[in-house]
Tab-separated table of C-alpha atoms in Angstrom:
chain	number	residue	atom	x	y	z
A	740	MET	CA	-42.459	-51.083	-55.520
A	741	LYS	CA	-39.844	-53.649	-54.490
A	742	LYS	CA	-39.048	-53.695	-50.770
A	743	ILE	CA	-35.313	-53.431	-49.959
A	744	ASP	CA	-33.958	-55.700	-47.249
A	745	ILE	CA	-31.245	-53.591	-45.499
A	746	LYS	CA	-29.768	-56.576	-43.697
A	747	GLU	CA	-29.462	-58.538	-46.941
A	748	GLU	CA	-27.912	-55.613	-48.779
A	749	ALA	CA	-25.407	-55.112	-45.962
A	750	LEU	CA	-24.364	-58.743	-46.122
A	751	LYS	CA	-23.844	-58.447	-49.872
A	752	VAL	CA	-21.561	-55.439	-49.361
A	753	ILE	CA	-19.580	-57.302	-46.694
A	754	ASN	CA	-19.224	-60.348	-48.966
A	755	LYS	CA	-17.950	-58.160	-51.782
A	756	ILE	CA	-15.413	-56.586	-49.396
A	757	ASN	CA	-14.286	-60.029	-48.263
A	758	GLU	CA	-13.877	-61.140	-51.882
A	759	LYS	CA	-11.652	-58.147	-52.699
A	760	ASN	CA	-9.735	-58.025	-49.384
A	761	PRO	CA	-10.551	-60.497	-46.616
A	762	TYR	CA	-8.694	-58.338	-44.063
A	763	TYR	CA	-11.047	-55.303	-44.330
A	764	LEU	CA	-13.651	-56.937	-42.132
A	765	LEU	CA	-11.072	-57.856	-39.504
A	766	ILE	CA	-9.675	-54.342	-39.569
A	767	GLY	CA	-13.172	-52.892	-39.221
A	768	VAL	CA	-13.894	-55.115	-36.231
A	769	LEU	CA	-10.611	-54.095	-34.571
A	770	ILE	CA	-11.339	-50.406	-35.150
A	771	PHE	CA	-14.797	-50.856	-33.659
A	772	LEU	CA	-13.350	-52.572	-30.583
A	773	LEU	CA	-10.744	-49.847	-30.144
A	774	VAL	CA	-13.366	-47.108	-30.394
A	775	PHE	CA	-15.615	-48.979	-27.984
A	776	ASP	CA	-12.789	-49.436	-25.470
A	777	TYR	CA	-11.829	-45.767	-25.817
A	778	LEU	CA	-15.384	-44.597	-25.196
A	779	LEU	CA	-15.724	-46.996	-22.255
A	780	LEU	CA	-12.434	-45.782	-20.778
A	781	MET	CA	-13.445	-42.148	-21.269
A	782	GLN	CA	-16.714	-42.837	-19.500
A	783	PHE	CA	-14.881	-44.185	-16.460
A	784	GLN	CA	-12.480	-41.222	-16.512
A	785	LEU	CA	-15.346	-38.751	-16.705
A	786	LYS	CA	-16.999	-40.403	-13.716
A	787	ALA	CA	-13.714	-40.251	-11.792
A	788	ILE	CA	-13.296	-36.564	-12.710
A	789	GLN	CA	-16.860	-35.846	-11.605
A	790	LYS	CA	-16.093	-37.421	-8.231
A	791	LEU	CA	-12.675	-35.802	-7.813
A	792	GLY	CA	-13.702	-32.355	-9.063
A	793	PRO	CA	-15.536	-31.185	-5.896
A	794	ARG	CA	-12.794	-32.679	-3.712
A	795	ILE	CA	-10.092	-30.804	-5.653
A	796	ILE	CA	-12.065	-27.552	-5.289
A	797	GLU	CA	-12.469	-28.186	-1.555
A	798	ILE	CA	-8.742	-28.831	-1.101
A	799	SER	CA	-7.925	-25.705	-3.117
A	800	ASP	CA	-10.284	-23.588	-0.990
A	801	ASN	CA	-8.805	-25.033	2.201
A	802	PHE	CA	-5.295	-24.221	1.009
A	803	LYS	CA	-6.307	-20.647	0.153
A	804	GLN	CA	-7.880	-20.282	3.613
A	805	PHE	CA	-4.716	-21.673	5.191
A	806	GLU	CA	-2.569	-19.137	3.331
A	807	LEU	CA	-4.957	-16.347	4.363
A	808	ASP	CA	-4.923	-17.438	8.015
A	809	ARG	CA	-1.127	-17.686	7.971
A	810	SER	CA	-0.854	-14.121	6.659
A	811	ARG	CA	-3.303	-12.974	9.336
A	812	VAL	CA	-1.279	-14.673	12.073
A	813	ALA	CA	1.825	-12.832	10.869
A	814	LYS	CA	-0.118	-9.551	10.899
A	815	TYR	CA	-1.454	-10.253	14.411
A	816	LYS	CA	2.086	-10.923	15.623
A	817	ASN	CA	3.240	-7.611	14.162
A	818	ASP	CA	0.277	-5.801	15.767
A	819	ILE	CA	1.014	-7.382	19.151
A	820	PHE	CA	4.688	-6.436	18.855
A	821	TYR	CA	3.749	-2.853	17.935
A	822	LEU	CA	1.223	-2.505	20.777
A	823	ASP	CA	3.634	-4.062	23.268
A	824	ASN	CA	6.303	-1.591	22.161
A	825	GLN	CA	3.856	1.322	22.480
A	826	LEU	CA	2.833	0.152	25.947
A	827	GLY	CA	6.486	-0.023	26.961
A	828	GLN	CA	7.033	3.538	25.739
A	829	LEU	CA	4.017	4.778	27.705
A	830	GLU	CA	5.130	2.993	30.860
A	831	LYS	CA	8.501	4.756	30.632
A	832	ARG	CA	6.698	8.112	30.563
A	833	ILE	CA	4.716	7.412	33.738
A	834	LYS	CA	6.508	8.819	36.760
A	835	THR	CA	6.222	7.623	40.345
A	836	THR	CA	5.343	9.759	43.368
A	837	GLU	CA	9.064	10.015	44.151
A	838	GLU	CA	9.720	11.379	40.647
A	839	ILE	CA	7.348	14.368	40.827
A	840	PRO	CA	10.342	16.804	40.941
A	841	VAL	CA	11.615	15.121	37.755
A	842	VAL	CA	8.277	15.913	36.056
A	843	LEU	CA	8.642	19.610	36.889
A	844	GLU	CA	12.288	19.732	35.820
A	845	GLU	CA	11.412	18.023	32.537
A	846	LEU	CA	8.642	20.535	31.872
A	847	SER	CA	11.006	23.455	32.512
A	848	ARG	CA	13.721	21.950	30.282
A	849	ILE	CA	11.358	21.421	27.313
A	850	ALA	CA	9.960	24.949	27.766
A	851	ASN	CA	13.432	26.515	27.677
A	852	HIS	CA	14.337	24.510	24.587
A	853	HIS	CA	11.417	26.049	22.670
A	854	LYS	CA	11.810	29.527	24.189
A	855	PHE	CA	8.649	29.356	26.248
A	856	PHE	CA	9.594	31.304	29.373
A	857	VAL	CA	8.034	29.664	32.424
A	858	GLU	CA	7.262	32.128	35.224
A	859	GLN	CA	5.430	29.867	37.628
A	860	ILE	CA	4.829	26.129	38.142
A	861	LEU	CA	2.348	25.153	40.845
A	862	PRO	CA	1.726	21.419	41.363
A	863	GLU	CA	-1.024	20.276	43.720
A	864	MET	CA	0.684	18.084	46.253
A	865	GLN	CA	-2.546	16.356	47.287
A	866	LEU	CA	-3.040	13.507	44.829
A	867	GLY	CA	-6.633	12.802	45.828
A	868	LYS	CA	-8.321	9.570	44.830
A	869	PRO	CA	-6.598	7.170	42.424
A	870	VAL	CA	-8.075	7.022	38.922
A	871	LEU	CA	-6.898	3.439	38.439
A	872	LYS	CA	-5.915	0.559	40.699
A	873	ASP	CA	-4.272	-2.745	39.965
A	874	ASN	CA	-2.193	-5.344	41.803
A	875	THR	CA	1.007	-3.310	41.272
A	876	GLY	CA	-0.183	-0.017	42.718
A	877	ASN	CA	-2.349	3.074	42.207
A	878	TYR	CA	-2.434	5.646	39.403
A	879	TYR	CA	-3.203	9.316	40.078
A	880	LEU	CA	-3.648	12.492	38.052
A	881	LEU	CA	-1.410	15.242	39.394
A	882	PRO	CA	-2.735	18.745	38.478
A	883	VAL	CA	-0.005	21.266	37.611
A	884	MET	CA	-0.709	24.942	36.881
A	885	VAL	CA	1.850	26.607	34.566
A	886	GLN	CA	2.180	30.276	33.697
A	887	GLY	CA	4.630	31.759	31.212
A	888	ARG	CA	5.324	33.838	28.101
A	889	GLY	CA	6.062	32.872	24.529
A	890	SER	CA	5.086	33.042	20.888
A	891	TYR	CA	2.354	30.896	19.340
A	892	HIS	CA	4.982	29.019	17.361
A	893	GLY	CA	7.286	28.342	20.302
A	894	PHE	CA	4.444	27.395	22.629
A	895	GLY	CA	3.014	25.007	20.007
A	896	LYS	CA	6.361	23.208	19.705
A	897	PHE	CA	6.647	23.094	23.482
A	898	LEU	CA	3.228	21.466	23.854
A	899	ASN	CA	3.911	18.997	21.048
A	900	GLU	CA	7.120	17.712	22.641
A	901	LEU	CA	5.551	17.731	26.088
A	902	GLU	CA	2.665	15.545	24.904
A	903	THR	CA	4.768	13.148	22.821
A	904	ALA	CA	8.063	12.838	24.713
A	905	GLY	CA	7.478	14.216	28.188
A	906	SER	CA	5.694	12.651	31.118
A	907	LEU	CA	2.326	11.117	30.301
A	908	MET	CA	-0.110	14.006	30.642
A	909	ARG	CA	-3.078	15.877	29.193
A	910	ILE	CA	-3.982	19.567	28.956
A	911	GLU	CA	-7.103	20.419	30.944
A	912	MET	CA	-7.230	24.226	30.613
A	913	LEU	CA	-5.516	26.757	28.329
A	914	SER	CA	-5.604	30.543	28.315
A	915	ILE	CA	-3.666	32.848	25.929
A	916	ASN	CA	-3.791	36.625	26.378
A	917	GLU	CA	-2.128	39.480	24.544
A	918	ASN	CA	0.993	40.970	26.062
A	919	VAL	CA	0.761	44.760	25.671
A	920	GLU	CA	4.443	45.327	26.416
A	921	ASN	CA	5.585	42.709	23.873
A	922	PRO	CA	2.951	41.646	21.294
A	923	ARG	CA	5.103	38.699	20.150
A	924	GLN	CA	5.310	37.263	23.662
A	925	HIS	CA	1.810	36.218	24.727
A	926	ASN	CA	0.793	35.603	28.319
A	927	ILE	CA	-0.050	31.910	28.518
A	928	ARG	CA	-1.554	29.899	31.356
A	929	PHE	CA	-2.493	26.235	31.237
A	930	LYS	CA	-3.342	23.430	33.585
A	931	MET	CA	-2.104	19.942	32.876
A	932	GLN	CA	-2.730	16.623	34.574
A	933	THR	CA	0.217	14.257	34.766
A	934	VAL	CA	-0.161	10.543	35.412
A	935	ILE	CA	1.632	9.567	38.621
A	936	PHE	CA	2.133	5.987	39.786
A	937	GLU	CA	2.349	4.991	43.432
A	938	PRO	CA	3.711	1.445	43.685
A	939	GLY	CA	2.933	-0.987	46.447
A	940	LYS	CA	-0.765	-0.235	46.801
A	941	ARG	CA	-2.882	-3.282	46.136
A	942	THR	CA	-6.399	-3.112	44.829
A	943	GLN	CA	-8.968	-3.560	47.561
A	944	LYS	CA	-11.541	-6.240	46.782
């Protein structure tokens, strides 16, 4: 079997191409160089992309975190504004020791508005020990015993307005008994504790 020399056969093919068209070889060489340059350029671009890829992801993550933090800051500002507003509303509802008569008048006015007929209001004039002290003064809980008559519906509305719009207070004791003479008007007794502020008392260290 005759051995075929691939190199020799390739040269023969090239010579035949040159005989027919001498520019084919030149064109082939140019195409090869273009392909080689393209592949070389692509290799450099791929390496650059590999280096820039993680950096781009990092920048993108940082931007997302920045946007998230900015939205949180806006939310925190809104929360602070809301809490500051709520604190201001509560401070307005805290009466001073000189305004204790105002507390009782306010209670009576709200009761009349909801047809809860107050028969007796007994505040304890001795404030006792302060429940809170700060550099502006002392805070006390003033006990007030209230007795009256009214329906469940009217008394419920009275309590709701008292707790939300009246002086800052809490209900400590509540008793509701049937009224034999008028079943719709129940005998109601409750004890509330109203927050009273006494200015000018500094906290003792």
